[in-house]
Structures are given as structure tokens and as C-alpha cells.
Coordinates of C-alpha atoms and ligand atoms in Angstrom, one line a residue:
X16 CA 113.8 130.3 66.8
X17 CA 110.5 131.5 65.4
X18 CA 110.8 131.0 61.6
X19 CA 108.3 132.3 58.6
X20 CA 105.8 133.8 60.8
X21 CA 104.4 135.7 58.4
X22 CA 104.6 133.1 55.4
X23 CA 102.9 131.0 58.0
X24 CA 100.0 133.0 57.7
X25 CA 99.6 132.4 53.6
X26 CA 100.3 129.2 54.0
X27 CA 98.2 128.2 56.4
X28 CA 95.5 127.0 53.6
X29 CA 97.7 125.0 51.5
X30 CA 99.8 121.3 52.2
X31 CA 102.3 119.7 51.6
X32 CA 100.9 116.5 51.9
X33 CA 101.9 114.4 49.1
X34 CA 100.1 113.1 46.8
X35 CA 98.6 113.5 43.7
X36 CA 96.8 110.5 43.2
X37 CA 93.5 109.0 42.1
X38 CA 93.3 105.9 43.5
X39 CA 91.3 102.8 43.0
X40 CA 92.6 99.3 42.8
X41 CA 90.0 97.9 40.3
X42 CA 89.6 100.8 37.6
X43 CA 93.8 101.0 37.6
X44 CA 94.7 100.1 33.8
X45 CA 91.3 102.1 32.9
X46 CA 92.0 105.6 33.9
X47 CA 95.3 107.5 34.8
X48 CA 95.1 110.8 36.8
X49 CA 97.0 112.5 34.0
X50 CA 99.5 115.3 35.0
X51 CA 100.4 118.2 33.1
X52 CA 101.9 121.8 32.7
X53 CA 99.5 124.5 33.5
X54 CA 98.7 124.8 29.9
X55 CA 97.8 121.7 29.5
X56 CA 94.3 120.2 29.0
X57 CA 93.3 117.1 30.9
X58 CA 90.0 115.4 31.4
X59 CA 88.1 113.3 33.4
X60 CA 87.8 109.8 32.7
X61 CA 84.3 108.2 33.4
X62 CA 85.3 104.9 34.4
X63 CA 85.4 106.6 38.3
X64 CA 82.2 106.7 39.8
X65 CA 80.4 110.2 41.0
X66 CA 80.0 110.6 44.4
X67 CA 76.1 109.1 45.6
X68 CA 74.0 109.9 48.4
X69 CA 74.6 106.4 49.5
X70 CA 78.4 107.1 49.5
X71 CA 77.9 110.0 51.9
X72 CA 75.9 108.1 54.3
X73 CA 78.1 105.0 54.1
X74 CA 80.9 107.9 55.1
X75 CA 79.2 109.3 58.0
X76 CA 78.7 105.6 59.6
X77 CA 82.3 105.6 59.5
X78 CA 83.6 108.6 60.5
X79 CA 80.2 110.6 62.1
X80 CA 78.4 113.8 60.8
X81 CA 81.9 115.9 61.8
X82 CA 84.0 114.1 59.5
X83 CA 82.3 114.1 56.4
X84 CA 82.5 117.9 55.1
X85 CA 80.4 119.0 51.9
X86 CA 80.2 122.8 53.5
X87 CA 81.3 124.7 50.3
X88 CA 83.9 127.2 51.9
X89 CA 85.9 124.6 53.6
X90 CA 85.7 122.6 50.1
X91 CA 86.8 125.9 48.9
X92 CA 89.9 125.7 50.7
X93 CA 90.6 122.1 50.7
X94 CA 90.2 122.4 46.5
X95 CA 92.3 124.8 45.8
X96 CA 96.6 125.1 46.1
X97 CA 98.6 127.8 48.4
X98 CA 99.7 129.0 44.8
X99 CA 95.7 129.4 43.7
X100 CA 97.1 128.0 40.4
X101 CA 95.6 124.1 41.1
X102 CA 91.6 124.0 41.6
X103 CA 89.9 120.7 41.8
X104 CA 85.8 120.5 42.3
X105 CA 85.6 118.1 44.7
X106 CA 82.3 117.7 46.7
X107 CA 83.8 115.3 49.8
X108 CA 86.0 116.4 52.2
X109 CA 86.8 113.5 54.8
X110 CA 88.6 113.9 58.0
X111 CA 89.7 110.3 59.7
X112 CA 90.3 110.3 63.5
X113 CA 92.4 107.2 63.2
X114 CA 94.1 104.1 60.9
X115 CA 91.2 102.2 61.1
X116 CA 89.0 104.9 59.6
X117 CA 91.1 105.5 56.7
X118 CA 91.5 102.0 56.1
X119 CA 87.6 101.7 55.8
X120 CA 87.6 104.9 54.0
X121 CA 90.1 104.0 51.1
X122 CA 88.4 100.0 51.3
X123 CA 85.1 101.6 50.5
X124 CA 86.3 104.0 47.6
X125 CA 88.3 100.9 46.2
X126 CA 84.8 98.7 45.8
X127 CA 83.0 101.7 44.6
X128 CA 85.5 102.9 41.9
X129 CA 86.1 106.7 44.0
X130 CA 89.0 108.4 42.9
X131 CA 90.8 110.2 46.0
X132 CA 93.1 112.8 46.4
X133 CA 95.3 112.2 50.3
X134 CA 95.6 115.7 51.4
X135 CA 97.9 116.8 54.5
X136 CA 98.3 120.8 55.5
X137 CA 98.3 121.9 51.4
X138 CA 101.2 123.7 51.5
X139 CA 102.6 122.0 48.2
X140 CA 103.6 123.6 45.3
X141 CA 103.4 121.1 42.6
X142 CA 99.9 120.5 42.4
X143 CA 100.0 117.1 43.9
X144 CA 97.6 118.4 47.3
X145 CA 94.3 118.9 45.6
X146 CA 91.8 117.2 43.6
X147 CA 92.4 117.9 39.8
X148 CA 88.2 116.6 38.8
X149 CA 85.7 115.3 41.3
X150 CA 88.2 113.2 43.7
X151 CA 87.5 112.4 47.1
X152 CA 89.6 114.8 49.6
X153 CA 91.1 112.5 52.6
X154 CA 92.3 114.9 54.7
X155 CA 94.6 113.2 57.7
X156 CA 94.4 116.9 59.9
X157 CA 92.7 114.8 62.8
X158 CA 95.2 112.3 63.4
X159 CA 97.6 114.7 65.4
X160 CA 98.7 112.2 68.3
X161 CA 102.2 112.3 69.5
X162 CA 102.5 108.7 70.3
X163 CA 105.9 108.8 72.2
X164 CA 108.7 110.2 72.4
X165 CA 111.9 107.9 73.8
X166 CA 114.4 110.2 75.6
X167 CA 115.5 107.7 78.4
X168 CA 118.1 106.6 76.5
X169 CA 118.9 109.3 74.8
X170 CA 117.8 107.7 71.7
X171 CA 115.3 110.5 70.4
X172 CA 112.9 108.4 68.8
X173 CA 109.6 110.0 67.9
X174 CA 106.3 108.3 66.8
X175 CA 103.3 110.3 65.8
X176 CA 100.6 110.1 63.6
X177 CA 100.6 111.7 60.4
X178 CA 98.5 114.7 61.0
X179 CA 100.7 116.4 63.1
X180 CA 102.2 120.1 62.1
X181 CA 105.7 120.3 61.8
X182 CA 106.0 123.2 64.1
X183 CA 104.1 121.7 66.8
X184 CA 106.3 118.8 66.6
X185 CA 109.8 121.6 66.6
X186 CA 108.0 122.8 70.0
X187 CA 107.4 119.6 71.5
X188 CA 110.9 118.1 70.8
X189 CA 112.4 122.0 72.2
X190 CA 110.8 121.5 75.3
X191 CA 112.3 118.1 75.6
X192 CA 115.8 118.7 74.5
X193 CA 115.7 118.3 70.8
X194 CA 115.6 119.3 67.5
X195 CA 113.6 117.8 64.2
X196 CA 115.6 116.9 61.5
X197 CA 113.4 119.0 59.1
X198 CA 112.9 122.8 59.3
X199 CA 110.4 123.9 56.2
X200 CA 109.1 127.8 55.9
X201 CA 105.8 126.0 55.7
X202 CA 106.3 124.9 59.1
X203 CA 103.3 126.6 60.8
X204 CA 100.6 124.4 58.3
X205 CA 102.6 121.3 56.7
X206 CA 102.2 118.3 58.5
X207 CA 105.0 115.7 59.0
X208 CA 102.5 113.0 56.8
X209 CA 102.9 114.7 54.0
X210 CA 106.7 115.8 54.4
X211 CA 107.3 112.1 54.5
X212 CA 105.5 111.8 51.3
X213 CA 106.9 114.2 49.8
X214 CA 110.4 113.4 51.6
X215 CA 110.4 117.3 51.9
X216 CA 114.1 119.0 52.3
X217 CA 113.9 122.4 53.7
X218 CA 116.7 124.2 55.7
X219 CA 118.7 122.0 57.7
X220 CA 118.8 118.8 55.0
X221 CA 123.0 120.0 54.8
X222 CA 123.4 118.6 57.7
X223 CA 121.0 116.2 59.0
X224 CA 120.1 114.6 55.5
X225 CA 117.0 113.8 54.0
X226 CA 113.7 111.8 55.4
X227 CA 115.1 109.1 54.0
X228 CA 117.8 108.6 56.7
X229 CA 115.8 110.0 59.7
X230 CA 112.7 108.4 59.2
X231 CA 112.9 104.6 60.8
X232 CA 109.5 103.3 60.2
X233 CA 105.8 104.4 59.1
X234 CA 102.5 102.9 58.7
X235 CA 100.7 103.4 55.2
X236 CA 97.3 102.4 54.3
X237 CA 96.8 100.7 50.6
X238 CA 94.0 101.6 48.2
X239 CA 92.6 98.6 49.2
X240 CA 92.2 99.5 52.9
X241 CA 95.2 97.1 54.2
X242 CA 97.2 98.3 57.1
X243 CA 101.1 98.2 56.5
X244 CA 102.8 98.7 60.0
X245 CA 106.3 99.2 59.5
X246 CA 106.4 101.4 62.4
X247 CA 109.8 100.4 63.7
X248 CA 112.3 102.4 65.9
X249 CA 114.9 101.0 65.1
X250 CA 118.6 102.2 63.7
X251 CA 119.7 99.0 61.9
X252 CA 117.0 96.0 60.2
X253 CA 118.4 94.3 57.7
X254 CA 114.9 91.5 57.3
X255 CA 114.0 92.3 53.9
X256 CA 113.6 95.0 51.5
X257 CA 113.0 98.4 53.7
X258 CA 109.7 99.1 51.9
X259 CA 109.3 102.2 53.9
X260 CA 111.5 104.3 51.9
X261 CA 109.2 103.5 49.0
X262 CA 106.5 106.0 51.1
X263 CA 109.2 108.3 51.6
X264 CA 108.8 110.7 48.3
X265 CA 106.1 108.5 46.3
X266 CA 103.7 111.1 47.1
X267 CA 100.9 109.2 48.3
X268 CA 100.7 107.2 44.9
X269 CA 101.4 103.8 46.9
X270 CA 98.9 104.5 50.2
X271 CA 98.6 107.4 52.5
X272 CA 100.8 106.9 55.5
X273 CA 99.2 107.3 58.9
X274 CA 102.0 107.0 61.6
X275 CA 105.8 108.2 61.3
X276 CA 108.6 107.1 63.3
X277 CA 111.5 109.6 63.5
X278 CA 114.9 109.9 64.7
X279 CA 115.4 113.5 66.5
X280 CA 118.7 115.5 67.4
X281 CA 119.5 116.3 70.2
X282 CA 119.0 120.3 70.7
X283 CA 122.7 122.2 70.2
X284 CA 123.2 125.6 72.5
X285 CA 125.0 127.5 70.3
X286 CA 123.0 128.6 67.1
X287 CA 125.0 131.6 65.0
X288 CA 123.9 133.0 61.8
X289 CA 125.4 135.4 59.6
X290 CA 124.2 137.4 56.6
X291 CA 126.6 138.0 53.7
X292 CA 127.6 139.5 50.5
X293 CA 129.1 138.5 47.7
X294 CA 129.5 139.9 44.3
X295 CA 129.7 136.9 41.8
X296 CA 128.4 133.4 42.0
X297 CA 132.0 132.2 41.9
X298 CA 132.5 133.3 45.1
X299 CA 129.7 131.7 46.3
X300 CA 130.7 128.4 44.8
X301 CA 134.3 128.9 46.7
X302 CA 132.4 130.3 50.2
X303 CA 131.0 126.9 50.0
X304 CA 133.7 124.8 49.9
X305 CA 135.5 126.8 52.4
X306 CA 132.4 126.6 54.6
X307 CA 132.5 122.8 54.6
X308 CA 136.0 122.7 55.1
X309 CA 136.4 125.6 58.0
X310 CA 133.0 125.1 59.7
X311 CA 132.5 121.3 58.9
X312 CA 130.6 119.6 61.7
X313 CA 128.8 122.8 62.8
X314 CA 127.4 124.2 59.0
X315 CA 124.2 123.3 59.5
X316 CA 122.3 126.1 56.7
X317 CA 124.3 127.4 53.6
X318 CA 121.1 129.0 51.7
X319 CA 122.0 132.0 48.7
X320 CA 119.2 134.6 46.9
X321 CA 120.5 136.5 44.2
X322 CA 120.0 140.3 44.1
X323 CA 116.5 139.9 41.8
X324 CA 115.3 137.8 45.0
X325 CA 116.4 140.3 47.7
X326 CA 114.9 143.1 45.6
X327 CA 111.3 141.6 45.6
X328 CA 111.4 140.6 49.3
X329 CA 112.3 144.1 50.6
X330 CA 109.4 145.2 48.3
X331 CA 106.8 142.7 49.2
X332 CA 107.6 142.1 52.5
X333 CA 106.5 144.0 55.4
X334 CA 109.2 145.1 57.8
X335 CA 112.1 143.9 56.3
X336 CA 115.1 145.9 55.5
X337 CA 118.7 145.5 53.5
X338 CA 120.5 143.9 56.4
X339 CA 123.7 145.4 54.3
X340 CA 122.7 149.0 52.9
X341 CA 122.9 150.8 51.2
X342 CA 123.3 148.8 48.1
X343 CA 121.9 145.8 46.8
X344 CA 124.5 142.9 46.2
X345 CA 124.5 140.4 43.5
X346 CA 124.5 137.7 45.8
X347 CA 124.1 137.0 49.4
X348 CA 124.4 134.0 51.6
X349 CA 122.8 133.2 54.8
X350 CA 125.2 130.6 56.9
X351 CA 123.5 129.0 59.7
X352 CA 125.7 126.9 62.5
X353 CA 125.2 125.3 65.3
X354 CA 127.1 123.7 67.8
X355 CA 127.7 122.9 71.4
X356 CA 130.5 125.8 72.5
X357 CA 129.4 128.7 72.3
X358 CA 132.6 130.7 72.8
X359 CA 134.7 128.1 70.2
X360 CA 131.3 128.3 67.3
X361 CA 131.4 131.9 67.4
X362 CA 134.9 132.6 67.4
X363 CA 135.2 129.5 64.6
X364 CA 132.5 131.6 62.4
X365 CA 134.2 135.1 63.0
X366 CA 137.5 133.7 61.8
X367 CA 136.0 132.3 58.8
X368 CA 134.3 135.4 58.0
X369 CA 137.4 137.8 58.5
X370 CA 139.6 135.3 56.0
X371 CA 136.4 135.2 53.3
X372 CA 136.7 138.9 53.5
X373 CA 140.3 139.5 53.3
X374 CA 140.3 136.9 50.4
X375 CA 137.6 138.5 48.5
X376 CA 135.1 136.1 48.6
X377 CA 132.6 138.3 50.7
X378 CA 132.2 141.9 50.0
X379 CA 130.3 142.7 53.2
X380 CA 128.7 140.9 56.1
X381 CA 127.1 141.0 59.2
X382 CA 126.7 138.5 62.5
X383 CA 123.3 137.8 64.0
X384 CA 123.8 139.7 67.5
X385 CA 120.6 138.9 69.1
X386 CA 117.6 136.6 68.1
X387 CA 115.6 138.9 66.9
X388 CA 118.3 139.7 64.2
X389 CA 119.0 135.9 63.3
X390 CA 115.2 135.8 62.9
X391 CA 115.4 138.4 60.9
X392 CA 118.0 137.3 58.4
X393 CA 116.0 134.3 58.4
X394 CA 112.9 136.1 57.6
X395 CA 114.5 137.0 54.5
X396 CA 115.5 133.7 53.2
X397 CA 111.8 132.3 54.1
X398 CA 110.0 134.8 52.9
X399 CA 110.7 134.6 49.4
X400 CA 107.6 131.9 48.6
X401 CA 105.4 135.1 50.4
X402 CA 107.1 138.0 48.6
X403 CA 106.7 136.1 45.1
X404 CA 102.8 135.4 45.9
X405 CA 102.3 138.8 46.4
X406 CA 104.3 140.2 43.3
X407 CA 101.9 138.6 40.9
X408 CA 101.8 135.2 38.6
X409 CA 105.0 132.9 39.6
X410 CA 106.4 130.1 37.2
X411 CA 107.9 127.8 40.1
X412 CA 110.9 125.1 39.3
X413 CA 112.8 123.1 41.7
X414 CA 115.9 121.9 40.4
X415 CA 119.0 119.6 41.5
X416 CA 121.7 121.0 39.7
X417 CA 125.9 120.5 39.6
X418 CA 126.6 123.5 41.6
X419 CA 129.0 124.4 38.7
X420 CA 126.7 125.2 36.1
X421 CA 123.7 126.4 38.4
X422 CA 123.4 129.9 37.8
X423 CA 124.1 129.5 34.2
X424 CA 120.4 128.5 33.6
X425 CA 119.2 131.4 35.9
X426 CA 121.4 133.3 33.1
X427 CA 120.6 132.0 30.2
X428 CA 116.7 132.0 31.4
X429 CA 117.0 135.3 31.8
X430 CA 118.2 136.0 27.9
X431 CA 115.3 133.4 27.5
X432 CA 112.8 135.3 28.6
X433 CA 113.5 138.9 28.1
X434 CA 111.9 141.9 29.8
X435 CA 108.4 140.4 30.1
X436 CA 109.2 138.6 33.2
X437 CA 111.3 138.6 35.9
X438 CA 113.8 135.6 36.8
X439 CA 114.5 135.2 40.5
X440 CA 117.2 132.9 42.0
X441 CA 117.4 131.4 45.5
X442 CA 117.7 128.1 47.4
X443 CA 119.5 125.5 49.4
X444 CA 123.1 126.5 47.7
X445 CA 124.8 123.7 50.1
X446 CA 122.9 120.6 48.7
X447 CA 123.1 121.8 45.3
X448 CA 119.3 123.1 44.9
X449 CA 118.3 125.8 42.8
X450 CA 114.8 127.4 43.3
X451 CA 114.4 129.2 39.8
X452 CA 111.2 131.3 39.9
X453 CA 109.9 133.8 37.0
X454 CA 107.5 135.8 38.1
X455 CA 105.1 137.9 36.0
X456 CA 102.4 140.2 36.5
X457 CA 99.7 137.8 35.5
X458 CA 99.8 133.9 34.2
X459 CA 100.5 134.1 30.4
X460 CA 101.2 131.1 28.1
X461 CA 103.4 133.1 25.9
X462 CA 105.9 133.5 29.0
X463 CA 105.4 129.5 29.6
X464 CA 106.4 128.9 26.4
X465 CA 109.4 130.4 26.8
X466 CA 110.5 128.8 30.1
X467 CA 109.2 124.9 29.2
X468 CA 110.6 123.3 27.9
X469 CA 113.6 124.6 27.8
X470 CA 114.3 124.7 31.7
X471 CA 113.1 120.8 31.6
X472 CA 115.6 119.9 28.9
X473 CA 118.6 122.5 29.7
X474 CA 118.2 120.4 33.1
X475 CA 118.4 116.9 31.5
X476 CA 121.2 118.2 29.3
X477 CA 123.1 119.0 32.6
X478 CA 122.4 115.4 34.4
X479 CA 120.2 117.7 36.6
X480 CA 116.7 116.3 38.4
X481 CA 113.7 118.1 37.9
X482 CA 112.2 118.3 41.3
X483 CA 115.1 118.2 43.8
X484 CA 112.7 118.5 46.9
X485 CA 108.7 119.7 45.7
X486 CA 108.0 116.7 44.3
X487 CA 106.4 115.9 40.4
X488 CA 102.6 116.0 41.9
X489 CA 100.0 117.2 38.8
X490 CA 103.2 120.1 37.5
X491 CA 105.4 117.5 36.6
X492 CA 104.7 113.9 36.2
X493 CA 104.3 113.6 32.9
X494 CA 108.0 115.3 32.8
X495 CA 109.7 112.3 35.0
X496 CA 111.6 111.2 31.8
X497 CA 113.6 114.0 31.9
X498 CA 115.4 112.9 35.0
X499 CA 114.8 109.2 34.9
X500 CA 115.8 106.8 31.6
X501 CA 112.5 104.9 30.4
X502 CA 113.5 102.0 32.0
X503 CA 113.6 103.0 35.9
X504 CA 110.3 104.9 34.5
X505 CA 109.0 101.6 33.5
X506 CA 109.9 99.8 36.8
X507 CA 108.3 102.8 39.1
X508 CA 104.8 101.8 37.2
X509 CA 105.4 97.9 37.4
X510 CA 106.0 98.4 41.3
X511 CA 103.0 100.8 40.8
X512 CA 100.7 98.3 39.4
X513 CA 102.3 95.0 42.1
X514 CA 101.3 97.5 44.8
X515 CA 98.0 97.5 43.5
X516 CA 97.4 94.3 42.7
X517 CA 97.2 94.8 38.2
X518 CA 98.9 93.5 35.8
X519 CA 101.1 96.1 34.2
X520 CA 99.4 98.1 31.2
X521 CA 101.4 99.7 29.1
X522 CA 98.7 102.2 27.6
X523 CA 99.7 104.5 30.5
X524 CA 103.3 105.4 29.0
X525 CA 103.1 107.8 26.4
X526 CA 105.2 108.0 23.8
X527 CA 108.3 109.0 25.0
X528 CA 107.6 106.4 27.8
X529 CA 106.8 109.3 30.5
X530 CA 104.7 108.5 33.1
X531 CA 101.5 109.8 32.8
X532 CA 99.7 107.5 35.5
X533 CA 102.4 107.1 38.0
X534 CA 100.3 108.3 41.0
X535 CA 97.7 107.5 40.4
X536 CA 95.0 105.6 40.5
X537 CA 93.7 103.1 40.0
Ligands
LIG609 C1 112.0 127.2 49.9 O1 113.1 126.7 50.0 O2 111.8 128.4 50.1 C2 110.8 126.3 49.5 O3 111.2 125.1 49.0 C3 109.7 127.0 48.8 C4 110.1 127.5 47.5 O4 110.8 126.9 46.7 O5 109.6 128.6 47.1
LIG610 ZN1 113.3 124.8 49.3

């Protein structure tokens, strides 16, 4: 199924790509890339070198004339966040073809004291894509290999390099019987490099878990150029620690990975999606819990938007229309499953619907009777990053919250913030993630102060995490302590500093012992 077309087309310039980092091995303990609320004022530390003439020569020996891009539109592009709300000035954009290259690349910027910024498709949307000063941009676009796919034994077993778009990836594996684990609306641009990195979520995280359990091997490249193949296929290794899953999430703060290996699905026949109502988040809560227990092994999406969310997308979004008029709903679900009989999952998801109606849990609802419809109900769901663009200024958080108390904060933010703004829930209801977004007409730091940090610290209150799937990148590093005590912070920046060789230095905790160097550099 064709999902996000449209936000496909904004997203096109932006990544997900991990990282915000400024790396280089030997100016570690003297300068932090330092990460920060919009509002907040950061500044370059001299310690990194500028970028020479020499430098740029040095990179076209390595990588040719075609790789090394200083032509100022594309730098444009490669600067500056999806959101336009992170700009960088970077004057180096370099495109490897291969391992080796980046290995020389990142070996180079170590002796020379380069700060660089690893940079996949730049669909992120916590700042952690682009350069935040002068930082060398190592874009991994070019390495877009599938290396092989294993289907003789039915083992599913993919192994590409890092470059390679998602959705090109979701087309290869349909024509070969099988499904990614991952399904992000930033399909179209993000590339699965950075989704590692990142350890993205997305849409079908309910029910085939997170990177952490699909991915079976990568290969990373340090800051100081070495090569770490842990490229392995397999299910089960127990040799050591499984260092891998330290790439998964650490958004590119430990070395940009270059290959992925990845265990794939097998493609289901029978997808059905249905679009429904409800008219408190109660129900919602209970829908839930009667979706896992009626639909079990074929839920495979439970997403919710709240009536603020489905308001803005039939405003913003060309084409789109109240799949239940005439009203607008408090709430509405979208449940996704999928399955192998299509007769038994269709009959399963009409019986489940008819007793959540009867029982008052769903006030209205509709089944997806064709693709174009599921698409369409889709649509909806994914649009919501593209509707909020085009509404104006939007204050983006990405919380884990105990499903319980979830809407509260969308609630109580509301109160919060009054009529200057407008609070708009949605997100991946079934693993307990809230996308809370206030969007404004224009970016004002009156309205931040409203939201920050209260959301940070009503979320700590709650046991909550901070960033359940985006990531900390430049938005929210420095606001790790929140969701992690001082002393798992503390370890993060030891293993930090062992990665890269340095004795810890503990001039990069601040005073409430947040990170404010954690992926960083050097
Ligand atoms: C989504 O689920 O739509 C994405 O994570 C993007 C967003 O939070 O807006
Ligand atoms: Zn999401």
C-alpha cells in the first residue's frame, strides 16, 4: 500500500539519519557540540578547525570532484531541517560511495580536528540531521546497494548499505514476498542508516517491535576511521557483549553505520483497516485492550488523533475528507490488521467492531472497502507532520507515556497554554506514544515558555521518556536527565569517551549532571 505520498513530497529534503554529533577523537574533552531548546544560545568552540583549501583537495582525492559538494543550493538543503527550524552553515557536503571512503573521510577529520555532522535522508525532527556551526556534512545517500537478500530458506535476511530509502527497500522485499519491519510516513526520503540510528518506530512497531529486535548486525565506522563489521545474520550469538545495539538509537554519536543487516517478514495477504470514532479517551484506552485481546496476533497498527488533529488535516490537506461526517469526533482510531485468511481476518475485525459498538466504546466507524479507501484513512494518520507544516510554527514533543495518564498532559497543556496556541494530539496509541504538538501561527518564545519546561518535567513526574522514538538530536540532549538518573547519564558519556579513546572529563556534565556533550564530538 502506497503510504504518505504527499508528505513524501515535503519530506523529501529532510533525514532522519541520526546524528547529531561533532566528532573528533582528539579535541573530545575540549569542545562538546552543545544541545539546546530553540531558545537557547549556543556557540562555536574554536578548538575545531575551519575548513582549508587543503582539506578540500585532500577530499576530492578521496572521493573525486562529484563527491565533494560546496554548490550553495545543495548546501542549502543539506543545512537546513524538514521543520526549517535547525540551520547549520556548513561549507562541505561529502557523499561516500563506500566503507572505505568514509573510513578515510572520518580518519582525515579526526587528524585535522573537523567537526562532522553524519547526515542520512534529513527527515528528522529533533535537530540531530544538520550541522548546528561549520561541521562537515557526511552524507551516506550514495551507498544504496542491496547486498542480498536470503529467501531460500525462508529466512528473510536482508543486508544493505546504509544509504538505502526505506521505501525502496518496502518495494524490493514486496516483490519478493516480504514485508520491512519498519513503516515510517517519511518513507519516501529516510534511509534505513539513519532509522537504525535513530532506532526509528513508525507504524507497525506494535507488532513487529523495535530495530532493536530486527536488526541482527551492522557495520559502523569510528571517528577514527576504524571499520567495525558486526554485520552478522544471524538469530542467536551469544560471544560477547552485542555492541550493535549500542548503534541502534545512539544517533551517530558512536560512528556512522554503513551496512545493516535485517530480519524481514514474510508478506501477509490479508491487510484490513478500519476508521473509527470514539467520544472519550477512556474508550480508547478500553478499545485497546479489547483490540489486543480480540484481534491479538493479527493487530498490527492501533494509531489515535484527537479531534484538534483531524480538524487541521482536513484543513491543510488537499483531498482529504471526514471519513465519518458530518461531525467531528473527539477521538478516532485507525486499526490496521493483517493476517493470512482473508475471510477469518475480516470477519474477526467485523465482529470486534459490532461488539465495540454495541458496548459503547465506538460511536461510529467505517471498514476500508477497497485500497484506495485504506489509503486513504492512512492518508490521514500520516499526514499530520504535513498538515502541521503547513498550519504555521509547530512545538514538536515525542513522549512515552503510561497510557493511563496520556491525555491528561494534552489536557492540562491545553489550560497551559491558553488560546495563543493550538494543542494537537496524535500518535502510536498501541505502544504507549503520544505525539503532543502546539502549533502556532509563528515561533514565539513566550508560547515556549509555556510548554518547557513543564511538558519535560510533567513527563519525568509521570516515569514518562522524553523522546519515545525521534530521538534527543540538538532539541533535547541537554534534557536526557529528565528520563535517565545521573548515574546511567554518567555511564552513556564514560562509554562515550572508551569509544573514543579519552579519559572521561567531567566538565561536559552541567550541573544537574545533563548531558550536554553526549553526541558529540570529540
Ligand atoms: C508520526 O508518527 O507521524 C511521526 O513520528 C512524525 C510526527 O511525530 O509528527
Ligand atoms: Zn511517530
Amino acid at each position: 500500500m502506497e503510504k504518505w505520498r504527499a508528505a513524501d513530497r515535503l519530506l523529501k529534503f529532510s533525514s532522519r539519519f541520526a546524528s547529531a554529533v561533532n566528532w573528533n577523537n582528539s579535541c573530545k574533552s575540549k569542545q562538546g557540540k552543545y544541545f539546546y531548546s530553540v531558545a537557547t544560545t549556543v556557540h562555536r568552540n574554536p578548538l575545531f578547525s575551519s575548513i582549508s583549501p587543503d582539506d578540500i583537495s585532500y577530499f576530492k582525492t578521496i572521493l573525486g570532484e562529484r563527491g565533494v559538494v560546496q554548490d550553495a543550493l545543495a548546501l542549502d538543503a543539506a543545512n537546513t531541517d524538514w521543520m526549517g527550524k535547525y540551520r547549520g552553515s556548513s561549507k562541505l557536503l561529502l557523499q561516500p560511495k563506500n566503507t572505505e571512503e568514509v573510513s578515510q573521510i572520518l580518519k582525515y577529520c579526526n587528524s585535522r580536528c573537523l567537526a562532522v555532522v553524519p547526515q542520512g535522508g534529513n527527515t528528522g525532527l529533533v535537530g540531530g540531521s544538520v550541522p548546528v556551526f561549520d561541521e562537515v556534512i557526511i552524507n551516506v545517500g550514495l551507498m544504496r546497494n542491496i547486498l542480498s537478500f536470503d529467501k531460500v530458506i525462508v529466512s528473510g535476511v536482508l543486508v544493505c548499505e546504509a544509504g538505502c530509502i526505506l521505501e525502496n527497500l518496502i518495494s524490493f522485499l514486496d516483490d519478493e514476498g516480504f514485508i520491512m519491519p519498519l513503516d515510517l510516513g517519511a518513507k519516501g526520503s529516510c534511509q534505513i542508516g539513519g532509522n537504525v540510528s535513530t532506532n526509528a518506530g513508525g507504524l507497525r512497531l506494535l507488532r513487529y517491535g523495535s530495530l532493536h529486535g530486527s536488526v541482527l548486525g551492522l557495520e559502523a565506522v569510528l571517528a577514527n576511521g576504524t571499520v567495525l563489521d558486526m554485520l552478522g545474520t544471524l538469530r542467536k550469538d551469544n560471544t560477547g557483549y552485542d555492541l550493535k545495539h549500542l548503534f541502534i538509537g545512539s544517533e551517530g554519536s558512536l560512528g556512522i553505520v554503513t551496512k545493516v543487516s535485517i530480519l524481514t517478514p514474510p508478506k501477509l495477504s490479508s491487510v484490513n483497516i478500519a476508521f473509527l470514532a470514539c467520544e472519550d479517551y477512556t474508550s480508547c484506552q478500553k478499545l485497546l485492550l479489547e483490540a489486543k485481546k480480540k484481534l491479538g496476533g493479527i493487530l498490527s497498527a492501533f494509531e489515535f488523533l484527537d479531534s484538534d488533529a483531524m480538524s487541521l488535516v482536513l484543513k491543510h490537506l488537499d483531498g482529504v475528507r471526514n471519513p465519518l461526517p458530518p461531525s467531528i469526533h473527539n477521538f478516532y482510531i485507525l486499526i490496521e490488521t493483517t493476517g493470512s485468511n482473508e475471510t477469518f481476518d475480516k470477519e474477526n475485525l467485523e465482529a470486534f467492531l459490532l461488539h465495540s459498538v454495541e458496548s459503547g466504546l465506538v460511536a461510529n466507524g467505517v471498514l476500508a472497502q477497497d485500497i484506495n479507501q485504506a489509503s486513504s484513512f492512512w492518508h490521514i494518520r500520516e499526514g499530520l507532520p504535513e498538515a502541521l507544516m503547513k498550519a504555521g510554527a509547530v512545538y514538536k514533543y515525542d513522549l512515552s507515556l503510561p497510557l493511563e495518564k496520556m491525555y491528561d498532559l494534552v489536557e492540562e497543556m491545553r489550560v497551559q497554554i491558553g488560546p495563543a496556541a493550538k494543542v494537537v494530539a496524535y500518535g502510536h496509541l498501541g505502544d504507549g506514544n503520544l505525539h503532543l504538538n502546539i502549533s502556532a501561527p509563528a515561533y514565539d518564545d513566550n508560547i515556549l515558555a509555556k510548554i518547557e519546561p513543564f511538558v519535560y518535567e510533567w513527563t519525568s513526574k509521570n516515569r514518562g521518556s522524553i523522546s519515545a522514538e525521534h530521538g534527543l538530536g540538538l532539541m533535547k540532549a541537554a534534557k536526557i536527565h529528565y528520563s535517565k538518573s545521573p548515574e546511567t547519564v554518567r555511564l552513556m558519556i564514560d562509554f562515550d569517551y572508551c569509544v573514543f579513546e579519552l579519559l572521561p572529563d567531567t566538565s561536559c556534565l552541567d550541573d544537574n549532571h545533563s548531558i550536554i556533550c553526549l553526541c558529540l564530538s570529540a
